[in-house]
PDB file of C-alpha atoms in Angstrom:
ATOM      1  CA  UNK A   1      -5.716   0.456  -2.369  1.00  0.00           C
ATOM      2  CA  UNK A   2      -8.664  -2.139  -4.036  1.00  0.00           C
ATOM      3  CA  UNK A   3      -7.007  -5.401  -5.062  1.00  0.00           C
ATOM      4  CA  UNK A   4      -7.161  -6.682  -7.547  1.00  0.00           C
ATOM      5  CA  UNK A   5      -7.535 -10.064  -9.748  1.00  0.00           C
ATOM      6  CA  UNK A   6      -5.691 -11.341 -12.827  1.00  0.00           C
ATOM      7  CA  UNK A   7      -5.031 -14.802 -14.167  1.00  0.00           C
ATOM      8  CA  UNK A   8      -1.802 -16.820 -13.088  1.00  0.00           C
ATOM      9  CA  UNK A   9      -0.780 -16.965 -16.584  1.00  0.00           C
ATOM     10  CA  UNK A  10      -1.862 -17.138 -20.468  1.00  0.00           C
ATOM     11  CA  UNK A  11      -0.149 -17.798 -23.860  1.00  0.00           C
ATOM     12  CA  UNK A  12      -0.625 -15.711 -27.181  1.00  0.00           C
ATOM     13  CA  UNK A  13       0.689 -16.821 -30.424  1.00  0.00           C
ATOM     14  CA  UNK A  14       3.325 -14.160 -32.375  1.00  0.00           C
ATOM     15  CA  UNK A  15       1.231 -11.533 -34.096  1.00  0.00           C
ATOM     16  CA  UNK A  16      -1.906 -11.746 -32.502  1.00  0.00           C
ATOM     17  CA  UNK A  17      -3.723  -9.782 -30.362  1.00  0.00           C
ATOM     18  CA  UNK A  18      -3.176 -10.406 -26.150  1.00  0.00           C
ATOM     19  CA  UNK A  19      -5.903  -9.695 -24.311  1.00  0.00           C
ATOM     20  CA  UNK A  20      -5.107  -9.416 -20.289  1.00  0.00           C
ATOM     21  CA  UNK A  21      -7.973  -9.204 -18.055  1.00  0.00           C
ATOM     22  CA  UNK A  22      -7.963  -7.702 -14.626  1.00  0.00           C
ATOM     23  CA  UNK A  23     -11.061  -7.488 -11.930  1.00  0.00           C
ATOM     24  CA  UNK A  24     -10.885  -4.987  -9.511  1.00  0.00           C
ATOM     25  CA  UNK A  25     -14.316  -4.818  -7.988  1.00  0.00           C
ATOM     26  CA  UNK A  26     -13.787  -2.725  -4.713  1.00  0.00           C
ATOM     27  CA  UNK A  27     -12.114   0.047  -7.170  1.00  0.00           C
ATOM     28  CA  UNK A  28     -13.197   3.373  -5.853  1.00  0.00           C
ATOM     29  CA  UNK A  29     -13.857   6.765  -7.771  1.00  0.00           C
ATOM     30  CA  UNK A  30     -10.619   8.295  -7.360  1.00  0.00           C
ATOM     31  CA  UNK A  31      -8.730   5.162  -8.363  1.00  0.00           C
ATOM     32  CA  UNK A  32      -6.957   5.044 -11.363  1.00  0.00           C
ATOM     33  CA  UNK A  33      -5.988   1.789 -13.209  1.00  0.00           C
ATOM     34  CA  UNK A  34      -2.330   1.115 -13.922  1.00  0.00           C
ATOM     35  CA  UNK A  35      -0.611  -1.769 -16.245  1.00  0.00           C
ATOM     36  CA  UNK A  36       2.918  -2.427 -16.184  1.00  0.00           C
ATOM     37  CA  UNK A  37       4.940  -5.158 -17.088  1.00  0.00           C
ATOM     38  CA  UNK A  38       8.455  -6.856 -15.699  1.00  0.00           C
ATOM     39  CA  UNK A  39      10.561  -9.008 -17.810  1.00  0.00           C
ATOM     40  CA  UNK A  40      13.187 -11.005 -16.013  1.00  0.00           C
ATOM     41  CA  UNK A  41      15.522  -9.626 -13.727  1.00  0.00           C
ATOM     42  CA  UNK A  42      14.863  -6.138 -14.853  1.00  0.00           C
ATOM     43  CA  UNK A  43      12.415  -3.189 -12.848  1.00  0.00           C
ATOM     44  CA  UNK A  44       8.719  -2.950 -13.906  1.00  0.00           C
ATOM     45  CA  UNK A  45       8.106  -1.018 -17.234  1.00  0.00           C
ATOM     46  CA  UNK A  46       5.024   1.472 -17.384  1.00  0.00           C
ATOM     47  CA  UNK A  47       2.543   0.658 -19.907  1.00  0.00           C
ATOM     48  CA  UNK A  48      -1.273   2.624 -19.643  1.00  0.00           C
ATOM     49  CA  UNK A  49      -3.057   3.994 -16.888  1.00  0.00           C
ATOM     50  CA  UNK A  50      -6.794   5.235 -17.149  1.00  0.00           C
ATOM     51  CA  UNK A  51      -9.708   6.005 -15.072  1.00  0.00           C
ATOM     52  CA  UNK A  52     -12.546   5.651 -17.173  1.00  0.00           C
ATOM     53  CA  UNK A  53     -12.253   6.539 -21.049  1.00  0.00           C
ATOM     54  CA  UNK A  54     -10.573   3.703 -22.596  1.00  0.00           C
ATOM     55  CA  UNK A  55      -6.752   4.441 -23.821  1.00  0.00           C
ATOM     56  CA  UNK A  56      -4.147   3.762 -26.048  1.00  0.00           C
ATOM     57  CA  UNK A  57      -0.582   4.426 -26.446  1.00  0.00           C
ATOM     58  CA  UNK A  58       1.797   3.474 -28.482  1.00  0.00           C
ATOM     59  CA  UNK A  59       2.038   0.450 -26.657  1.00  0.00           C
ATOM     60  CA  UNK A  60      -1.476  -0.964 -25.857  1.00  0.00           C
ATOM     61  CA  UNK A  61      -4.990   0.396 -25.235  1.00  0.00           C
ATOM     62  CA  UNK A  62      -7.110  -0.106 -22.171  1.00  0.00           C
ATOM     63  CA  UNK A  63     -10.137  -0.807 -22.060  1.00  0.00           C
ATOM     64  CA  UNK A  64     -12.345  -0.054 -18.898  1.00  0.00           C
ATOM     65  CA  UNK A  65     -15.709  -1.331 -18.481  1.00  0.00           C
ATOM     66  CA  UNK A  66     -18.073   1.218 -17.486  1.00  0.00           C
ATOM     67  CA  UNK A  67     -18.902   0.292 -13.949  1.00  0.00           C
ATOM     68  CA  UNK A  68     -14.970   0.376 -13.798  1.00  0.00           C
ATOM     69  CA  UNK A  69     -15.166  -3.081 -12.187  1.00  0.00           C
ATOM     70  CA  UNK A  70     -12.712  -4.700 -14.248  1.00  0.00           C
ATOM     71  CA  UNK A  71     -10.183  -3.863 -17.115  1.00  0.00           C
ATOM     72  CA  UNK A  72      -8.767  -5.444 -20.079  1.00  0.00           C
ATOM     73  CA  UNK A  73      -5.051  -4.532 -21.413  1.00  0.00           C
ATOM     74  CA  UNK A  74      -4.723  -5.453 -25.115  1.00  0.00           C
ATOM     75  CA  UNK A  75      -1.122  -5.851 -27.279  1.00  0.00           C
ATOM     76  CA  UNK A  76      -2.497  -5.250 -31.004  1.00  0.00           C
ATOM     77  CA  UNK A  77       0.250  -7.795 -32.384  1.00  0.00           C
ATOM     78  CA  UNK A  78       1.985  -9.362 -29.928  1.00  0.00           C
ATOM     79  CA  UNK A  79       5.910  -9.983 -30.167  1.00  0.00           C
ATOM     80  CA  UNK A  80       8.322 -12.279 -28.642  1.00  0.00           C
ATOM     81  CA  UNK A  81       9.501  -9.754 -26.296  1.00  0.00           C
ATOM     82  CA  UNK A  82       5.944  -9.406 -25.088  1.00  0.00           C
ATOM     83  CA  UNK A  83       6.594 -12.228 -22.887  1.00  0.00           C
ATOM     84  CA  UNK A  84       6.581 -10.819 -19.280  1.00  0.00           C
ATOM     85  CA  UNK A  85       4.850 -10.932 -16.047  1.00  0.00           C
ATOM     86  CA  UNK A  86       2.261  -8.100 -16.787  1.00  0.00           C
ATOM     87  CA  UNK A  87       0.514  -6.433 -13.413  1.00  0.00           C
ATOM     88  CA  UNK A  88      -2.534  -4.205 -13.227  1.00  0.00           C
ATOM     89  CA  UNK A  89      -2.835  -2.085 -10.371  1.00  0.00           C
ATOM     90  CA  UNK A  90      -5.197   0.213  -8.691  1.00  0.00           C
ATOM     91  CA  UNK A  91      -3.455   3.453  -7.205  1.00  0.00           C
ATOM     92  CA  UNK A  92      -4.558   6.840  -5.850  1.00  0.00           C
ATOM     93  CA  UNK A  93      -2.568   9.614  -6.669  1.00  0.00           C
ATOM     94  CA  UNK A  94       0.851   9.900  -4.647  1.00  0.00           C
ATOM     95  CA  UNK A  95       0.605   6.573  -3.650  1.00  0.00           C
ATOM     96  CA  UNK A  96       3.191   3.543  -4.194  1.00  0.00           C
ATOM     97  CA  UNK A  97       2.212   0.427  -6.029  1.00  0.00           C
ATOM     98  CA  UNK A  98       0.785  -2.704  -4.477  1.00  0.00           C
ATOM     99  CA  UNK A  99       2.102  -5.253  -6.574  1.00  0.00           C
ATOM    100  CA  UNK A 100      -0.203  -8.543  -7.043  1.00  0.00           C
ATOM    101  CA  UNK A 101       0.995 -11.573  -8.518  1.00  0.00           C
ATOM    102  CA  UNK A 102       0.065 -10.568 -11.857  1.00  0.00           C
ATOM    103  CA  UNK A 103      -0.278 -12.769 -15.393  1.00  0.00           C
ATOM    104  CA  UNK A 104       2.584 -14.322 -16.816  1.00  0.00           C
ATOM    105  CA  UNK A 105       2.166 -13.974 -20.535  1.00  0.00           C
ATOM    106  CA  UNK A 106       4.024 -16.058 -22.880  1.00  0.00           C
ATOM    107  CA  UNK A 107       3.997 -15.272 -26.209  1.00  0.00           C
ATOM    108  CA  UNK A 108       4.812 -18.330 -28.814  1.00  0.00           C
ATOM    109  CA  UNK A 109       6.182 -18.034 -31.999  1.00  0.00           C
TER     110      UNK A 109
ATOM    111  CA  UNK B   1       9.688   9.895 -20.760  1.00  0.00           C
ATOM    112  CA  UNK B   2      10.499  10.183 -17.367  1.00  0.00           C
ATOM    113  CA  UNK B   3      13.361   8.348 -16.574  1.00  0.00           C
ATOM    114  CA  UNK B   4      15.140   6.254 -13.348  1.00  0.00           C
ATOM    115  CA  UNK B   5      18.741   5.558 -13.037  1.00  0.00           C
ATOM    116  CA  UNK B   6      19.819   2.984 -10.269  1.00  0.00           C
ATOM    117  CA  UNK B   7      23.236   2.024  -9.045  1.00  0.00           C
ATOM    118  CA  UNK B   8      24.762  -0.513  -9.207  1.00  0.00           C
ATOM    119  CA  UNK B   9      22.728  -2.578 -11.551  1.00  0.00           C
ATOM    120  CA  UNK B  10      24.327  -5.825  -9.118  1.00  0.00           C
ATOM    121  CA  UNK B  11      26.889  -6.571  -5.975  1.00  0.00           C
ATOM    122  CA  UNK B  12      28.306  -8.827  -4.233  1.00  0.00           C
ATOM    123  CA  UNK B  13      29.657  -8.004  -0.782  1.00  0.00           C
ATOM    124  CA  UNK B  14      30.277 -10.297   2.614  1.00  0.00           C
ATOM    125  CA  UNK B  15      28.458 -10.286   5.597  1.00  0.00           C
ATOM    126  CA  UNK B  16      28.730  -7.793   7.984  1.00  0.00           C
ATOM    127  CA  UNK B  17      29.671  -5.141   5.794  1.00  0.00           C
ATOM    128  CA  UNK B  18      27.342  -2.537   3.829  1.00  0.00           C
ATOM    129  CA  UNK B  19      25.938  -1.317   0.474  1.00  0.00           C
ATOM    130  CA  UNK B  20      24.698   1.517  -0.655  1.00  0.00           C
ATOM    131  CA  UNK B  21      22.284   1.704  -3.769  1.00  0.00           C
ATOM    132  CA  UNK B  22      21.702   4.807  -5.199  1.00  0.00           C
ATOM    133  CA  UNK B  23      18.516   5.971  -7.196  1.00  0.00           C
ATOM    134  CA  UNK B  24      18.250   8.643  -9.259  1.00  0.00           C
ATOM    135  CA  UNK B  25      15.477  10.530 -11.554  1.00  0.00           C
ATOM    136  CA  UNK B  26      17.052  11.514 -14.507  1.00  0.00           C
ATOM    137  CA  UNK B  27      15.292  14.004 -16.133  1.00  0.00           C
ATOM    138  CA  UNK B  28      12.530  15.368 -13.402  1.00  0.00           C
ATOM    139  CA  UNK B  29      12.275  16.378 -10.043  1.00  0.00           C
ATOM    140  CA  UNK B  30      10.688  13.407  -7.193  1.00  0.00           C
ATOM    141  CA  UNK B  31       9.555  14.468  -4.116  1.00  0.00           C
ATOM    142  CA  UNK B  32       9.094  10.755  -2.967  1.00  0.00           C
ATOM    143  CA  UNK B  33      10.392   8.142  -3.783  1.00  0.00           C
ATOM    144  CA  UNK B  34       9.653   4.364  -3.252  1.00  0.00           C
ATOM    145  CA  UNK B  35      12.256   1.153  -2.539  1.00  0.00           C
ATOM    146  CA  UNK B  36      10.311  -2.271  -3.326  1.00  0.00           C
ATOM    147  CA  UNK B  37      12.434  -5.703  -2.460  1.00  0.00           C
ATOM    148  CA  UNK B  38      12.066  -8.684  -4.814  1.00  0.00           C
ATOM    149  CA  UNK B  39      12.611 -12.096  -3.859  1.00  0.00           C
ATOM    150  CA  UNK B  40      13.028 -15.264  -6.314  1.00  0.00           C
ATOM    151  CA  UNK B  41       9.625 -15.909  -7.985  1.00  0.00           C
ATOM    152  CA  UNK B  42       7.661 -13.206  -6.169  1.00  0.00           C
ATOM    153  CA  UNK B  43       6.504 -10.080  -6.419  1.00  0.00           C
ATOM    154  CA  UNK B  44       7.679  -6.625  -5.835  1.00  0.00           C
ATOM    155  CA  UNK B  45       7.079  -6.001  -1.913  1.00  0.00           C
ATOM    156  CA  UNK B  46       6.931  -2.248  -0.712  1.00  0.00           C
ATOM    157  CA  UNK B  47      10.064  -1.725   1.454  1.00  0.00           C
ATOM    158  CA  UNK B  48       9.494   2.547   2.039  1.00  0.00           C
ATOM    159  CA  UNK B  49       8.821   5.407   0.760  1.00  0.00           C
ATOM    160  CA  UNK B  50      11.523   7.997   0.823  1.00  0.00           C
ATOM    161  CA  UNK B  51      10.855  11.929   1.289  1.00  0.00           C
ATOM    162  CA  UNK B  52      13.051  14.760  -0.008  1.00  0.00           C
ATOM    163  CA  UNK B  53      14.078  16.198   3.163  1.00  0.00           C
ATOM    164  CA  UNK B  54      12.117  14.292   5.889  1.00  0.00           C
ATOM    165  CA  UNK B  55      12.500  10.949   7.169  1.00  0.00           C
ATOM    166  CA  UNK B  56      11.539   7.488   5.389  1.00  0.00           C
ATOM    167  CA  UNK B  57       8.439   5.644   6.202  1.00  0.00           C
ATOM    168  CA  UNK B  58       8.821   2.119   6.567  1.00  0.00           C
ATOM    169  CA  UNK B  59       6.490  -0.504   5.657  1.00  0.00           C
ATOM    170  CA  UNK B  60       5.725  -3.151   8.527  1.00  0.00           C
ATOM    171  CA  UNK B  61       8.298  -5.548   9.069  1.00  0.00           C
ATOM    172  CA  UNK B  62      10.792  -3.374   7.425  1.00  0.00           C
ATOM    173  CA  UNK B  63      14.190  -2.557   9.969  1.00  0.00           C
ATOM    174  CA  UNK B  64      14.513   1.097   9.374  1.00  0.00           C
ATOM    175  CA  UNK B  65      17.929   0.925  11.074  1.00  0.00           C
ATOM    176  CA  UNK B  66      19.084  -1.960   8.832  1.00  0.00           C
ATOM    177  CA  UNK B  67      17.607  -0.420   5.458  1.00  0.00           C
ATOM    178  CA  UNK B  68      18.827   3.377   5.995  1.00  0.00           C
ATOM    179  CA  UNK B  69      17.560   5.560   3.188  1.00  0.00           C
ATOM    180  CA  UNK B  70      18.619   9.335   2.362  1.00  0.00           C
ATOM    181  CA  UNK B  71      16.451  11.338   0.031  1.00  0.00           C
ATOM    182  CA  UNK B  72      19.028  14.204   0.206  1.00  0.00           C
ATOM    183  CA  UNK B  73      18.017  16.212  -3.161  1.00  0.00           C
ATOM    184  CA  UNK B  74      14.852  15.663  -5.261  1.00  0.00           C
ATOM    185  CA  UNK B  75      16.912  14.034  -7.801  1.00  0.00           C
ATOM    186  CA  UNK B  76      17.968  11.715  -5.643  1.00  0.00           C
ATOM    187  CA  UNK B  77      17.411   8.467  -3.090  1.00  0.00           C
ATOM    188  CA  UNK B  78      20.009   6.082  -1.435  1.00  0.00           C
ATOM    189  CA  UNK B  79      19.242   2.921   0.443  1.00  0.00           C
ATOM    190  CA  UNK B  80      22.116   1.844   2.339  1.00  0.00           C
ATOM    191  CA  UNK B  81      21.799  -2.480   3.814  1.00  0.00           C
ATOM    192  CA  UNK B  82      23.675  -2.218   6.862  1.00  0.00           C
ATOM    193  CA  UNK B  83      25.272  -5.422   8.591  1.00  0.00           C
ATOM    194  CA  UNK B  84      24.041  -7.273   5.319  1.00  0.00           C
ATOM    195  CA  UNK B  85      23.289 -10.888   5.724  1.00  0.00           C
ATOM    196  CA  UNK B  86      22.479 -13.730   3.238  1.00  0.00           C
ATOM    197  CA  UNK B  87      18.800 -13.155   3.916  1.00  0.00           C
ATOM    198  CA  UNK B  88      19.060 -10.014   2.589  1.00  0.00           C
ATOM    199  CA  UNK B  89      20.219 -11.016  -1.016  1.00  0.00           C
ATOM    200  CA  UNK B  90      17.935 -10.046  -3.363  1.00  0.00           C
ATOM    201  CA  UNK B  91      16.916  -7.538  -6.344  1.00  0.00           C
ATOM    202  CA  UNK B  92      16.173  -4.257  -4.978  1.00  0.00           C
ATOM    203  CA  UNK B  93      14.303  -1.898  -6.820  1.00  0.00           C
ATOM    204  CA  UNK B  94      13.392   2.023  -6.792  1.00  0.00           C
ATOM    205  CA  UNK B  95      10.886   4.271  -8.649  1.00  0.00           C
ATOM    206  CA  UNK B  96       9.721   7.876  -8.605  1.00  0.00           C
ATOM    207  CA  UNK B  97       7.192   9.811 -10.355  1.00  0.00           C
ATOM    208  CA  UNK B  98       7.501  13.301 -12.415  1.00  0.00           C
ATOM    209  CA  UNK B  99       5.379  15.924 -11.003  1.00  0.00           C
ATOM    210  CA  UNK B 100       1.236  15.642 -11.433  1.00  0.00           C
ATOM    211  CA  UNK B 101      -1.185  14.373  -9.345  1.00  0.00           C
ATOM    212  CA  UNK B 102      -1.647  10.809 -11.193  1.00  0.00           C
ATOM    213  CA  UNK B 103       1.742  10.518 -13.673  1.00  0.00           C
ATOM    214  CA  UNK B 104       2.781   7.330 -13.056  1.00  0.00           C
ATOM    215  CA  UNK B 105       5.243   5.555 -11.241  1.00  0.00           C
ATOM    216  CA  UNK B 106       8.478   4.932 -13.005  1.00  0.00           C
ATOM    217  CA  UNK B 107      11.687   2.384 -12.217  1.00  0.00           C
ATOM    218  CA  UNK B 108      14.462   1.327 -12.036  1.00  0.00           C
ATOM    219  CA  UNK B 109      16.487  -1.230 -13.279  1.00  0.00           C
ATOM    220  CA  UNK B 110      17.329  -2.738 -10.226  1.00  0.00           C
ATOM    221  CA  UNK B 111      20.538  -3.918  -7.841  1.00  0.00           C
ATOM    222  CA  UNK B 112      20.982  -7.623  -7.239  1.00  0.00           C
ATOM    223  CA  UNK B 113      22.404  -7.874  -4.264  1.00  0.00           C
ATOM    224  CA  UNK B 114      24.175 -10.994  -3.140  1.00  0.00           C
ATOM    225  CA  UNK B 115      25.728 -11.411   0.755  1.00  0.00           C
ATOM    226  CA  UNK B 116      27.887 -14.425   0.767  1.00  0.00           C
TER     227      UNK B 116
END
């Protein structure tokens, strides 16, 4: 699986818009793009997952850049229990995760 | 959604003896199955991946006769620690995915698992 790179951690103030980058430059064609997030002492939640047309869910949208080299996951209005250790992951189908370090987002009121 | 049970959510036990964690998916039929191992401020590490009806495959490093793991019906996956030790406390954590080539990966919410 491509690795990939995210920031140690970021803040966000309550009720505005988080905006978690992820590279993943060695991503190849039949790699799709997977968020999900773990909040303390609990098992990762799923979030989005595209390939190449941005998403959203009721969640968060993704956005993809075309060349697919990197990836932003965006929280509309971020909430308290946003804060989390958010990971972004490139997996081919039937494949586990590879679990980076991922961002820790902490979201301020 | 697609939904995984784990149990117990945490145990304590003494050395030497053994645990068994079960994992189950709720409301879909998995194939495979993963087990991931989390340590105190780290991330999730791979452990195996469990098959309905074959044999595990371990990761490297991983003691497959010290981490035994069933996958005995599609809706379900046990990881038994055998001869657990201190070293082996820690959160351990299951997920499986419903049916289609790229649905994603879902979890559990984990065992803690403490060996005094």
């Amino acid at each position: 699986d491509a690795k990939t790179t995210q920031p140690t951690s970021m803040d966000c103030a309550e009720g505005r818009a988080a905006n978690l980058p992820c590279n993943h430059s060695t991503i190849s064609g039949n790699e799709y793009v997977y968020w999900y997030r773990q909040i303390h002492s609990q098992g990762p939640q799923y979030i989005i997952h595209g390939l190449k047309n941005n998403e959203t869910n009721e969640m968060a949208s993704l956005i993809i850049t075309e060349d697919r080299k990197s990836s932003t996951l965006i929280l509309p209005h971020a909430t308290l229990r946003d804060t989390a250790v958010y990971y972004c992951i490139v997996r081919n189908s039937g494949y586990a995760l590879n679990f980076g370090k991922g961002t820790s987002l902490l979201v301020t009121p | 959604g697609a939904v995984v049970s784990q149990h117990p959510s945490w145990v304590i036990c003494k050395s030497g003896t053994s645990v068994k964690i079960e994992c189950r998916s709720l409301d879909f039929q998995a194939t495979t199955m993963f087990w991931y191992r989390q340590f105190p401020k780290q991330s999730l590490m791979l452990m195996a991946t469990s098959n309905e009806g074959s044999k595990a495959t371990y990761e490297q490093g991983v003691e497959k006769d010290k981490f035994l793991i069933n996958h005995a019906s599609l809706t379900l996956s046990t990881l038994t620690v055998t001869s657990a030790h201190p070293e082996d406390s820690s959160f351990y954590i299951c997920s499986a995915s419903a049916p289609g080539s790229q649905s994603p990966l879902h979890f559990g919410n984990g065992t803690r698992l403490t060996v005094t």
